[in-house]
XYZ file of C-alpha atoms in Angstrom:
690
model
C 100.303 80.708 -163.025
C 98.749 77.352 -164.311
C 96.446 77.377 -166.994
C 95.062 73.619 -166.979
C 93.891 71.522 -164.172
C 94.488 67.401 -164.639
C 92.103 65.301 -162.402
C 93.086 62.133 -161.558
C 92.087 59.181 -159.334
C 94.573 59.504 -156.143
C 96.997 61.410 -154.407
C 100.219 59.601 -155.560
C 99.306 59.444 -159.363
C 98.701 63.091 -158.987
C 101.775 63.641 -157.399
C 103.958 61.468 -159.919
C 102.097 63.045 -162.783
C 102.543 66.763 -161.189
C 106.204 66.159 -161.604
C 106.005 65.722 -165.141
C 103.801 68.191 -166.512
C 105.451 71.122 -164.688
C 104.467 74.515 -163.632
C 101.395 75.077 -166.228
C 99.384 72.234 -164.850
C 97.490 71.764 -161.167
C 97.069 68.197 -160.528
C 94.701 67.113 -158.235
C 92.725 63.605 -156.547
C 89.366 62.794 -156.975
C 89.903 60.117 -154.757
C 87.900 57.339 -156.875
C 84.633 57.885 -158.033
C 82.751 61.127 -157.158
C 78.793 59.799 -157.944
C 77.315 56.159 -157.621
C 74.108 55.015 -157.705
C 72.446 55.226 -153.922
C 72.924 52.735 -151.261
C 69.410 53.137 -149.691
C 67.147 52.419 -152.690
C 67.519 50.813 -156.356
C 68.818 54.005 -157.697
C 67.623 52.696 -161.148
C 64.641 53.563 -162.953
C 63.641 50.466 -164.936
C 59.987 51.788 -166.622
C 62.443 54.456 -167.772
C 64.846 52.927 -169.809
C 66.797 52.226 -166.413
C 68.076 55.551 -165.994
C 70.368 55.587 -163.448
C 69.684 57.959 -160.065
C 73.322 59.126 -159.412
C 74.402 60.903 -156.381
C 77.625 62.321 -154.816
C 79.164 59.671 -152.838
C 79.308 60.554 -149.275
C 82.272 62.148 -147.766
C 83.245 63.517 -151.642
C 81.399 66.990 -150.873
C 84.667 68.585 -149.616
C 86.974 66.857 -152.479
C 84.114 68.304 -155.176
C 84.584 71.451 -154.048
C 88.361 71.857 -153.997
C 87.903 70.578 -157.715
C 85.852 73.345 -158.534
C 87.454 76.342 -156.837
C 90.368 74.874 -159.072
C 88.422 74.582 -161.967
C 87.512 78.566 -161.800
C 91.282 79.414 -161.838
C 92.116 77.605 -165.198
C 91.263 78.000 -168.687
C 91.129 73.963 -169.363
C 90.416 70.988 -167.647
C 91.824 67.103 -168.483
C 90.375 64.129 -166.861
C 93.269 61.733 -166.454
C 91.447 59.006 -164.936
C 92.709 54.856 -165.739
C 92.668 53.834 -169.051
C 89.735 51.375 -169.070
C 86.014 50.970 -168.484
C 85.884 52.349 -164.783
C 88.504 54.740 -165.309
C 86.129 56.163 -168.224
C 83.208 56.180 -166.261
C 85.140 58.424 -163.306
C 85.956 60.664 -165.908
C 82.133 61.582 -167.255
C 80.844 61.552 -163.719
C 83.808 64.403 -162.984
C 82.667 66.281 -166.451
C 78.876 65.911 -165.510
C 79.986 67.237 -161.956
C 82.399 70.196 -162.965
C 79.949 71.067 -166.259
C 82.553 69.975 -168.524
C 81.099 69.098 -172.097
C 82.165 65.334 -172.506
C 82.363 65.882 -176.298
C 85.135 68.413 -175.524
C 88.813 67.072 -176.149
C 88.868 66.722 -172.088
C 90.277 62.859 -171.855
C 93.623 62.239 -171.567
C 95.082 58.223 -171.381
C 98.170 56.860 -170.672
C 99.061 53.148 -169.760
C 102.293 53.973 -167.671
C 103.294 56.716 -165.783
C 106.506 57.999 -167.560
C 107.342 61.041 -168.452
C 107.023 60.445 -172.357
C 104.083 58.368 -172.284
C 102.439 60.962 -170.267
C 103.718 63.989 -172.124
C 102.568 62.008 -175.161
C 99.327 61.557 -174.142
C 98.613 65.315 -173.350
C 99.491 66.101 -177.270
C 96.479 63.619 -177.747
C 93.196 64.291 -175.572
C 90.356 63.295 -177.100
C 86.197 63.165 -175.843
C 84.874 60.638 -173.654
C 84.018 57.346 -175.072
C 80.644 56.931 -174.130
C 80.357 53.448 -175.651
C 82.895 52.927 -172.492
C 80.965 54.552 -170.071
C 77.858 52.912 -171.368
C 79.868 49.512 -171.006
C 80.500 50.445 -167.540
C 76.965 51.709 -166.547
C 75.333 48.486 -167.961
C 77.557 46.415 -165.791
C 76.742 48.367 -162.614
C 73.362 48.681 -163.319
C 73.093 44.639 -164.060
C 74.782 44.122 -160.893
C 72.363 46.504 -159.006
C 68.972 44.922 -160.590
C 70.558 41.470 -159.080
C 71.924 42.224 -156.237
C 69.021 44.661 -154.981
C 66.397 42.176 -156.548
C 67.715 38.810 -155.088
C 69.652 40.109 -151.689
C 66.365 41.152 -150.006
C 64.847 37.853 -150.625
C 67.742 36.169 -149.086
C 67.643 38.190 -145.976
C 63.911 37.444 -145.636
C 63.937 34.025 -146.536
C 67.432 32.479 -144.756
C 68.816 36.090 -142.960
C 70.143 39.288 -143.154
C 73.516 40.649 -144.294
C 73.619 38.177 -147.749
C 74.236 39.272 -150.979
C 73.976 38.041 -154.236
C 75.679 38.757 -157.699
C 75.961 37.380 -160.963
C 80.346 36.615 -160.624
C 79.988 35.787 -157.022
C 77.264 33.455 -157.680
C 79.214 31.244 -159.943
C 82.177 31.636 -157.783
C 80.634 30.089 -155.371
C 79.001 27.598 -157.541
C 82.548 26.347 -158.582
C 83.755 25.730 -154.837
C 80.674 24.032 -154.350
C 80.659 21.840 -157.555
C 84.013 20.805 -156.788
C 83.190 19.918 -153.485
C 80.448 17.515 -154.590
C 83.341 16.033 -157.045
C 85.196 15.353 -153.764
C 82.508 14.259 -151.809
C 81.482 11.637 -154.327
C 84.692 10.475 -155.638
C 85.571 6.855 -155.633
C 89.170 6.106 -155.280
C 90.562 3.239 -158.187
C 93.745 1.391 -156.893
C 96.541 0.985 -159.187
C 100.301 -0.175 -158.892
C 104.026 1.108 -159.919
C 107.028 -1.134 -160.495
C 110.158 0.505 -160.091
C 113.132 -1.406 -160.988
C 116.442 0.085 -159.649
C 119.496 -1.456 -162.264
C 122.980 -0.522 -162.495
C 125.425 -0.093 -165.185
C 128.371 -1.134 -163.075
C 128.836 2.626 -162.211
C 125.721 4.379 -162.207
C 122.060 3.559 -160.575
C 118.918 4.210 -162.726
C 115.528 3.803 -162.205
C 113.244 2.167 -164.768
C 109.148 2.072 -164.337
C 107.187 -0.685 -165.812
C 105.681 0.427 -169.312
C 103.879 -2.421 -170.193
C 104.093 -5.936 -172.341
C 105.975 -6.224 -175.339
C 105.825 -2.182 -176.070
C 102.330 -2.053 -175.202
C 101.543 -0.066 -172.349
C 99.513 -2.013 -169.656
C 97.953 -0.723 -166.312
C 98.493 -2.720 -163.034
C 95.165 -2.361 -161.426
C 95.740 -4.772 -158.527
C 97.766 -6.585 -156.843
C 97.003 -9.939 -159.089
C 98.662 -8.024 -161.842
C 101.857 -7.085 -160.093
C 102.707 -10.757 -158.583
C 101.782 -11.797 -162.479
C 104.535 -9.212 -163.497
C 107.043 -10.256 -160.659
C 106.893 -13.921 -161.713
C 107.074 -12.836 -165.483
C 110.394 -11.054 -164.911
C 112.092 -13.519 -162.522
C 115.015 -14.663 -163.462
C 115.368 -12.417 -166.667
C 117.944 -10.482 -167.749
C 117.239 -6.550 -168.205
C 118.440 -5.673 -171.462
C 118.176 -2.141 -173.169
C 116.653 -2.622 -176.400
C 116.152 0.962 -177.405
C 117.532 4.720 -176.916
C 115.905 7.598 -178.071
C 117.201 11.007 -177.711
C 115.412 14.197 -178.506
C 115.873 17.687 -178.408
C 112.889 19.581 -177.301
C 112.334 23.768 -176.715
C 110.582 25.328 -173.914
C 109.203 28.230 -174.651
C 109.076 30.897 -172.141
C 105.285 32.171 -170.497
C 103.792 35.778 -172.326
C 104.130 38.617 -170.073
C 101.752 39.221 -167.027
C 97.701 39.769 -167.406
C 95.969 40.602 -164.741
C 94.408 36.972 -164.077
C 98.298 35.459 -164.397
C 99.461 38.238 -162.229
C 97.477 37.196 -159.146
C 97.837 33.450 -159.883
C 101.653 33.600 -160.143
C 101.848 36.412 -157.210
C 99.536 33.866 -155.021
C 102.018 30.563 -156.120
C 105.560 32.079 -155.523
C 104.669 35.320 -153.217
C 101.887 33.544 -151.055
C 99.759 36.946 -151.942
C 95.952 36.977 -151.815
C 94.598 38.605 -155.206
C 93.421 41.979 -152.924
C 97.056 42.345 -152.070
C 98.548 41.763 -155.416
C 96.222 44.623 -157.160
C 96.854 46.468 -154.026
C 100.973 46.707 -154.550
C 100.598 46.735 -158.158
C 98.500 49.617 -157.922
C 101.343 51.643 -155.856
C 104.287 50.487 -158.532
C 101.798 51.946 -161.347
C 100.813 55.394 -159.615
C 104.819 56.169 -158.664
C 107.402 55.290 -155.893
C 109.991 58.004 -155.190
C 113.244 57.032 -156.486
C 115.493 59.252 -154.391
C 117.089 62.382 -156.836
C 114.482 60.793 -159.760
C 111.556 61.606 -157.654
C 108.558 59.704 -157.942
C 108.400 57.102 -160.931
C 105.609 54.830 -162.294
C 107.419 51.366 -162.220
C 104.734 49.268 -164.233
C 101.991 49.697 -166.842
C 98.509 49.444 -166.071
C 97.869 46.009 -164.095
C 94.195 45.796 -165.460
C 94.823 44.076 -168.619
C 93.715 40.811 -170.093
C 95.961 41.387 -173.018
C 99.747 40.095 -173.616
C 100.238 42.333 -176.170
C 103.689 44.692 -175.621
C 104.548 47.686 -177.454
C 107.565 47.551 -180.164
C 109.202 50.242 -177.811
C 109.007 48.045 -174.911
C 110.479 44.741 -177.062
C 113.297 46.591 -178.310
C 114.592 47.925 -175.096
C 114.157 44.490 -173.518
C 115.995 42.906 -176.426
C 118.810 44.921 -176.219
C 119.464 44.836 -172.678
C 118.820 40.713 -172.909
C 121.648 41.202 -175.640
C 124.080 43.378 -173.643
C 123.377 41.618 -170.159
C 123.133 37.618 -171.461
C 124.222 37.514 -175.204
C 123.070 37.582 -178.672
C 122.022 34.146 -178.459
C 119.749 34.749 -175.695
C 117.424 37.070 -177.329
C 114.290 35.848 -179.103
C 114.282 35.641 -182.682
C 110.728 35.773 -182.928
C 107.823 38.010 -181.460
C 106.685 36.919 -177.898
C 103.176 37.324 -176.754
C 100.175 34.784 -176.665
C 97.321 34.931 -179.255
C 94.269 37.313 -178.407
C 91.864 35.220 -176.602
C 88.157 35.152 -177.991
C 87.020 37.155 -174.841
C 89.910 39.468 -174.405
C 89.124 43.319 -174.482
C 93.013 43.514 -175.852
C 92.398 47.454 -174.411
C 95.957 48.111 -173.525
C 99.248 46.285 -173.102
C 100.468 43.093 -170.939
C 101.718 43.928 -167.184
C 105.290 44.776 -167.388
C 107.729 47.342 -166.210
C 107.783 50.950 -167.732
C 111.444 50.274 -167.984
C 113.326 47.654 -168.137
C 116.768 49.019 -167.418
C 114.836 49.784 -163.832
C 116.185 46.383 -162.780
C 115.019 44.899 -159.360
C 118.544 45.589 -157.734
C 118.679 48.963 -158.911
C 115.371 50.205 -157.254
C 115.688 47.650 -154.130
C 116.782 50.064 -151.908
C 113.431 52.305 -152.598
C 110.968 49.774 -152.197
C 109.137 48.190 -149.511
C 109.444 44.173 -148.986
C 106.276 43.405 -151.056
C 106.532 46.089 -153.342
C 110.298 44.612 -154.327
C 108.976 41.139 -154.366
C 106.199 41.761 -157.012
C 107.995 44.039 -158.906
C 110.639 41.871 -159.384
C 108.492 38.769 -160.046
C 106.937 41.436 -162.747
C 109.883 42.687 -164.799
C 111.558 38.673 -164.697
C 108.530 37.405 -166.085
C 108.632 40.281 -169.049
C 112.301 39.896 -169.790
C 112.165 36.123 -169.845
C 109.228 36.590 -172.038
C 111.307 37.910 -174.822
C 114.039 35.610 -174.123
C 115.040 32.606 -176.417
C 113.520 29.261 -175.701
C 115.222 26.658 -173.568
C 116.652 23.177 -175.128
C 116.747 20.605 -173.799
C 118.004 17.182 -174.324
C 115.555 14.161 -173.559
C 116.615 10.513 -173.134
C 114.439 7.911 -173.288
C 115.325 4.014 -172.459
C 113.437 1.019 -173.072
C 114.513 -2.160 -171.219
C 113.575 -5.433 -171.760
C 112.909 -8.434 -169.102
C 111.414 -11.151 -170.925
C 108.094 -9.612 -172.288
C 108.138 -6.691 -170.111
C 109.491 -3.512 -170.966
C 110.489 -0.988 -168.330
C 111.062 2.516 -169.342
C 113.687 5.341 -168.048
C 113.843 8.586 -168.739
C 115.837 11.555 -168.375
C 116.468 15.312 -169.578
C 119.369 17.746 -169.536
C 119.025 21.177 -169.827
C 121.351 22.005 -173.101
C 120.675 25.881 -173.283
C 118.682 27.845 -170.652
C 117.253 30.684 -172.670
C 114.710 32.155 -170.846
C 114.943 29.556 -167.450
C 117.886 31.935 -166.839
C 115.928 34.690 -165.591
C 112.375 33.091 -164.726
C 110.638 29.807 -164.495
C 106.870 30.021 -164.085
C 105.300 28.399 -160.673
C 102.847 25.670 -160.688
C 100.053 24.923 -158.407
C 101.826 21.124 -157.873
C 104.033 20.591 -154.501
C 107.006 19.648 -156.835
C 108.597 21.640 -159.534
C 110.121 19.881 -162.606
C 113.866 19.400 -161.937
C 116.367 18.145 -163.820
C 116.958 13.945 -164.018
C 119.806 12.439 -165.516
C 120.609 8.922 -167.393
C 124.016 7.816 -167.752
C 124.906 6.783 -171.517
C 123.276 3.687 -172.323
C 123.581 1.433 -175.326
C 121.079 -0.938 -176.949
C 122.357 -4.600 -176.189
C 123.615 -3.444 -172.718
C 122.708 -5.497 -169.960
C 121.719 -3.935 -166.859
C 122.458 -5.542 -163.082
C 119.084 -5.774 -160.985
C 119.357 -4.084 -157.789
C 115.449 -4.122 -156.915
C 112.426 -4.191 -157.659
C 109.987 -1.928 -155.929
C 106.049 -2.508 -156.273
C 103.828 0.365 -154.690
C 99.941 0.703 -154.576
C 98.629 3.842 -155.059
C 95.160 5.107 -155.465
C 93.679 7.843 -157.254
C 92.615 11.027 -155.906
C 90.059 13.332 -155.976
C 90.111 16.659 -157.441
C 91.891 19.332 -155.645
C 90.117 22.035 -154.256
C 90.358 25.491 -155.171
C 93.036 27.738 -154.021
C 92.494 31.502 -154.610
C 94.933 31.375 -157.780
C 93.098 28.490 -159.291
C 89.751 29.516 -158.758
C 90.660 33.249 -160.923
C 92.166 31.007 -163.464
C 88.961 29.085 -163.651
C 86.881 32.285 -163.677
C 88.870 33.510 -166.554
C 89.052 30.277 -168.662
C 85.216 30.246 -168.314
C 85.031 33.583 -169.179
C 83.357 35.237 -166.040
C 84.224 38.491 -164.951
C 86.980 40.787 -165.940
C 90.326 41.784 -164.646
C 89.100 44.598 -162.265
C 86.619 41.711 -160.665
C 88.598 38.721 -159.653
C 89.680 40.166 -156.589
C 86.736 41.889 -155.146
C 84.780 38.677 -156.283
C 87.019 36.056 -154.016
C 86.703 38.461 -150.928
C 83.019 38.861 -151.248
C 82.240 35.232 -150.750
C 84.765 34.974 -148.011
C 83.365 38.107 -146.284
C 79.398 36.806 -146.722
C 80.217 33.548 -145.006
C 79.402 31.433 -148.235
C 83.118 29.796 -148.551
C 85.575 29.162 -145.858
C 89.603 29.045 -146.197
C 91.120 25.824 -145.020
C 94.652 25.185 -145.922
C 94.595 28.260 -148.035
C 91.348 26.216 -150.462
C 88.426 27.014 -150.400
C 86.017 24.962 -148.489
C 81.936 25.846 -148.955
C 79.866 26.501 -146.043
C 76.789 25.262 -144.928
C 75.605 28.852 -145.650
C 77.018 28.872 -148.697
C 75.120 25.436 -150.079
C 71.967 26.645 -148.773
C 71.850 29.655 -150.678
C 73.405 28.139 -154.036
C 70.626 25.814 -153.533
C 67.941 28.365 -153.597
C 69.303 30.249 -156.522
C 69.761 27.359 -158.650
C 65.823 26.532 -157.651
C 64.582 30.253 -158.580
C 67.739 31.716 -160.589
C 68.823 28.771 -162.945
C 70.375 31.845 -165.257
C 72.300 33.668 -162.976
C 73.989 30.316 -161.821
C 74.746 29.304 -165.605
C 78.299 29.688 -166.709
C 77.335 30.097 -170.203
C 74.654 32.702 -169.572
C 76.975 34.834 -167.845
C 80.014 34.582 -170.005
C 77.637 35.067 -172.779
C 76.507 38.420 -170.702
C 80.160 39.557 -170.491
C 80.736 39.454 -174.502
C 77.606 41.450 -174.660
C 79.156 43.925 -172.272
C 82.202 43.923 -174.493
C 80.183 44.545 -177.487
C 78.642 47.468 -175.654
C 81.830 48.694 -175.253
C 82.581 48.478 -178.988
C 79.293 50.401 -179.725
C 77.799 47.225 -181.578
C 74.669 46.544 -178.964
C 72.504 49.456 -177.353
C 73.214 48.944 -173.289
C 69.575 49.608 -172.603
C 68.342 47.089 -174.950
C 70.783 44.663 -173.428
C 69.290 45.418 -169.826
C 65.809 45.151 -171.157
C 66.158 41.433 -172.650
C 68.237 40.709 -169.318
C 65.272 42.331 -166.954
C 62.168 41.116 -168.235
C 62.361 37.626 -167.619
C 64.284 38.229 -164.190
C 61.591 40.273 -163.170
C 59.054 37.487 -163.473
C 61.488 34.868 -161.580
C 62.002 37.565 -158.565
C 58.102 37.674 -158.512
C 57.917 33.421 -158.436
C 60.680 33.393 -155.920
C 58.980 36.171 -153.360
C 55.436 33.748 -153.403
C 57.332 30.623 -153.661
C 60.672 30.578 -151.899
C 60.807 28.488 -148.643
C 61.860 30.316 -145.337
C 65.320 28.435 -144.042
C 66.431 28.510 -140.604
C 70.211 27.620 -140.211
C 70.037 25.918 -136.772
C 73.154 26.565 -134.460
C 75.715 23.229 -133.993
C 76.019 22.803 -130.663
C 79.323 21.872 -129.112
C 80.835 20.265 -125.686
C 82.040 23.751 -124.602
C 80.588 25.903 -121.605
C 80.388 29.391 -121.483
C 82.670 30.270 -118.464
C 80.766 33.629 -118.580
C 77.332 32.226 -118.009
C 77.246 28.672 -118.086
C 75.320 28.213 -121.679
C 76.294 25.642 -124.230
C 78.826 27.556 -126.724
C 77.883 26.828 -130.101
C 79.646 26.917 -133.701
C 79.131 29.889 -135.906
C 80.730 31.058 -138.961
C 82.812 34.329 -139.342
C 85.093 35.910 -141.979
C 87.896 33.774 -140.927
C 86.091 30.300 -140.556
C 84.510 28.799 -137.365
C 84.225 29.825 -133.978
C 82.281 29.317 -130.723
C 79.749 31.947 -129.463
C 77.607 31.901 -126.730
C 74.270 30.295 -127.124
C 73.163 33.222 -124.379
C 73.319 36.171 -127.165
C 72.571 39.041 -126.965
C 72.467 38.785 -123.279
C 75.796 37.095 -123.059
C 78.680 37.863 -126.266
C 81.231 35.849 -125.132
C 83.274 34.168 -128.185
C 86.115 32.102 -128.425
C 88.563 30.712 -131.048
C 88.479 26.901 -132.261
C 91.440 25.588 -130.827
C 93.341 22.550 -133.002
C 95.230 20.095 -131.062
C 98.637 19.316 -131.978
C 99.433 16.783 -129.492
C 102.459 18.246 -128.543
C 103.313 18.980 -124.919
C 104.612 22.486 -124.930
C 108.436 22.569 -124.709
C 108.960 25.927 -122.469
C 106.285 24.860 -119.438
C 106.123 21.373 -119.738
C 102.390 21.255 -118.706
C 100.214 23.108 -121.307
C 99.561 21.684 -124.960
C 100.659 23.268 -127.914
C 97.566 24.257 -129.944
C 96.679 25.687 -133.532
C 95.631 29.277 -133.299
C 94.839 32.117 -135.664
C 96.187 35.566 -135.804
C 94.041 38.870 -136.102
C 95.406 38.657 -140.033
C 93.995 35.169 -140.351
C 97.440 33.408 -140.050
C 98.182 30.086 -138.417
C 100.445 30.149 -135.541
C 101.063 27.660 -132.286
C 101.197 28.611 -128.993
C 100.726 27.467 -125.428
C 97.311 26.516 -123.653
C 98.438 28.007 -120.444
C 99.047 31.615 -122.016
C 99.078 34.401 -120.844
C 101.058 32.202 -117.914
C 103.276 30.535 -121.079
C 104.259 32.680 -124.094
C 105.658 30.072 -126.256
C 104.783 30.503 -129.587
C 105.793 29.362 -133.049
C 104.954 29.650 -136.733
C 105.850 26.314 -137.613
C 103.774 23.541 -137.068
C 105.193 21.345 -134.153
C 105.457 17.608 -134.878
C 103.810 14.728 -132.152
C 107.192 13.314 -131.367
C 110.685 14.293 -130.221
C 113.795 14.572 -132.331
C 115.645 11.296 -132.321
C 119.064 13.317 -131.400
C 118.466 15.704 -128.612
C 114.705 15.180 -127.552
C 114.170 18.994 -128.634
C 111.109 19.967 -130.321
C 110.638 19.037 -134.211
C 108.595 21.412 -136.311
C 107.816 21.299 -140.111
C 109.512 24.124 -142.381
C 108.870 24.530 -146.002
C 111.815 24.836 -148.129
C 111.030 25.232 -152.146
C 107.852 23.869 -151.737
C 109.219 20.533 -150.122
C 108.422 19.918 -146.814
C 111.181 19.244 -143.597
C 110.927 18.251 -140.230
C 113.760 20.097 -138.249
C 114.707 20.059 -134.870
C 114.493 23.580 -133.058
C 117.543 22.817 -130.895
C 120.210 20.792 -132.973
C 120.666 20.435 -136.577
C 118.180 17.282 -137.374
C 116.396 17.383 -140.607
C 114.582 14.523 -142.237
C 112.068 15.305 -145.356
C 108.518 14.771 -144.909
C 107.102 11.635 -146.465
C-alpha cells in the first residue's frame, strides 16, 4: 500500500514520475492552478495590504475531491509542481486547500524528469519558499490592478472586450514605434561598384573601397562617374594580401527566449507552439520498453548554466563521436545577465546519449524537430570553436582601392553539428579567393555600378519581438508566448507576411494609454518593476510595500482618466463589396486573423467574407476563374480559384503572373534554404527570384 501522495500539474508528468517512484507513491495531477483570483471582481483588498481573495478555479471541484480523498489514504504529501515562481505558488495553493503546513518539508523540486533527478529530489524535500510565492502573488496582483483598472475604462471609452497590461502594452508600443520609424523613414541613395577581375584562370569580385586606402562612400551617380573616370585605362594591381585566422565560438545552450527565436527561424514555430511542444518533451514521452521519459530539462529559464554532469556526458559523447579535437577546452556558457534569475539550468536534453536518431520513431514530427534543435544546440555549445581562414586583398587602380574578401573553414568545430539561424534572408556562406600575390596584375573583365537606397528598419517578427522584450528586461520566460498571443487576440496588432503591423485600434488605445498612464508604457519603469519582483523572490523587498508604492499614483491616474479620457468611436471602413444576402454595403473589420468583410446590417445580417487578394493568374485548371490568396482556418496562406467549389484548384505556393518560358505551365514561388526560386509545376524549369 502506498504511504505517500505526490501532486504534480499534468497527467503526462504524473505518469512519468510514477514509473520512477514505484508502488510506495500515489502520483496525482492538479491540472495546473487550483485557486486563483475571481474573474467577476477585482479580488484584491487594496485597503488591507492588498490581500487577495482566492477561490477554487471553476471546474476544479472534482480534482480537489480526488486529491483530498487520496490524501486520507497516505501518511505524507509531496508537492512537486514545476521549479519556478508559478510552480511554487501552485504548491502553496495546494497546501492551503489540503490543510498542509507549508513549513513542513512537503515541497519537492526537480529540473529534469529523469529517474536519478527525481529520486535525488525526494531525498531533499523542503518547506514551501514564501519569497517565491510572494513574488508570484505580487506579479499576479499587480497585473490584476492594472488590467481591472484600465480595461473597464477602455470598454467604456472605446469598445468592449479590450484589455491592458504591463507587458502587453509595452509589446504593442514597440510594434507601433517601429511602424512610425518606417513611416518617417527617408531613404538615402548610395552606390556600389564591383570590379570583375581575372587572374587568368579564375575570376574574382572586388568592391570599391576608397581613394588611396581611405574609405569613401559613393552617395550619388556623380561620385560613380568620377570613380569611373579615375580608373579608366588604369591597371588593376594587387597592393596587399592579408591572411588572418579567426575563431567562431558556438552559441550557448538555449534559454526560453532564444529557443522561441530559433524555433521561429528554423522550424517556423510560433512561440505558443514551441512552448507547448517543449512542455511535452519535458513531462515525458513513451520510448517503447523504456517507458515514459522526460527528454529535456525545464523549458522556462533565463539561465545558460548547465550542470557539471551534463557537461561531462556531452564532452565524452563528442570525444567518442567526433574526436578529442572537437571537444571544448573551456567552460561553455554565457555570462549571467544582470536581469537573469538564474534559477535553474539552460534548456538541454536530459541525456545527450538519447540522440535524435534514436528517439525519432517515438516522436511526432514537430516533437522530433524541436528535440533535434535543442539537442544539436546543446552538443554544439560544448564543442570547440570553428576556425576560419580569412583573406583580404587590396587592389589598386590608379588612386582607387578595391577590396576582395574571402574565407575558408579551416576546422569545422561546433559547425559540424549546428549553426545558429539569423533573421536575415541570407546565411553566411564560404567565399573563396584564389591565391593572390602583391604586385600581381589582374585583367579587368567588367565594372558593375549599382544604385541602392537605404531601407527602413524591418517590422517585428515574433522572434525579433521576443528578443527585444528580453533585451529590454520586459517580462520573464513564462510571459513571452502568452503576451504575443494576447495582443493579436485583442486586435491591437495584425500579422502580415509573418510580421507585426499595428491596427487602427492598437494605435488609438496606445495613444490613450500614453496620455493617461505613461508609466505603464515606460520601458525603464516596467523593466525596473521586473527587477523589484526578482528582489521580492530573493527576500530583499516586501511585496506589500512594492504594491503600495505602485498603486497610490496609479489610483490617482485612474481617477483623472475616468473624468478626462474622451470617448472614441472607431468608424467601420466601407468597401466596394455589396452583401449578397441583404444588399447592404459591406465594411472592413478587424479580427484575430486580420481584416475581413462584414455586412453593415449587423446584427440583422451576420454575413461575413474573407478578403481575397488577386494574384493576376488565370486558374490553370478551369481557365475561367482567377487564382486568389486566401487563408485557411489555421491562418495559413494558400491560393485557390475564385470559382470554388466548381473548380477545386488549390496551391500552397504563390503563383507567378507569367507562364513558364519552356512549357507555358504554371510558375510558383518556392523557398529553398531561405532563398526563393521560381519553379514550374509541369516541367523542371527553375530560376532564382531577384
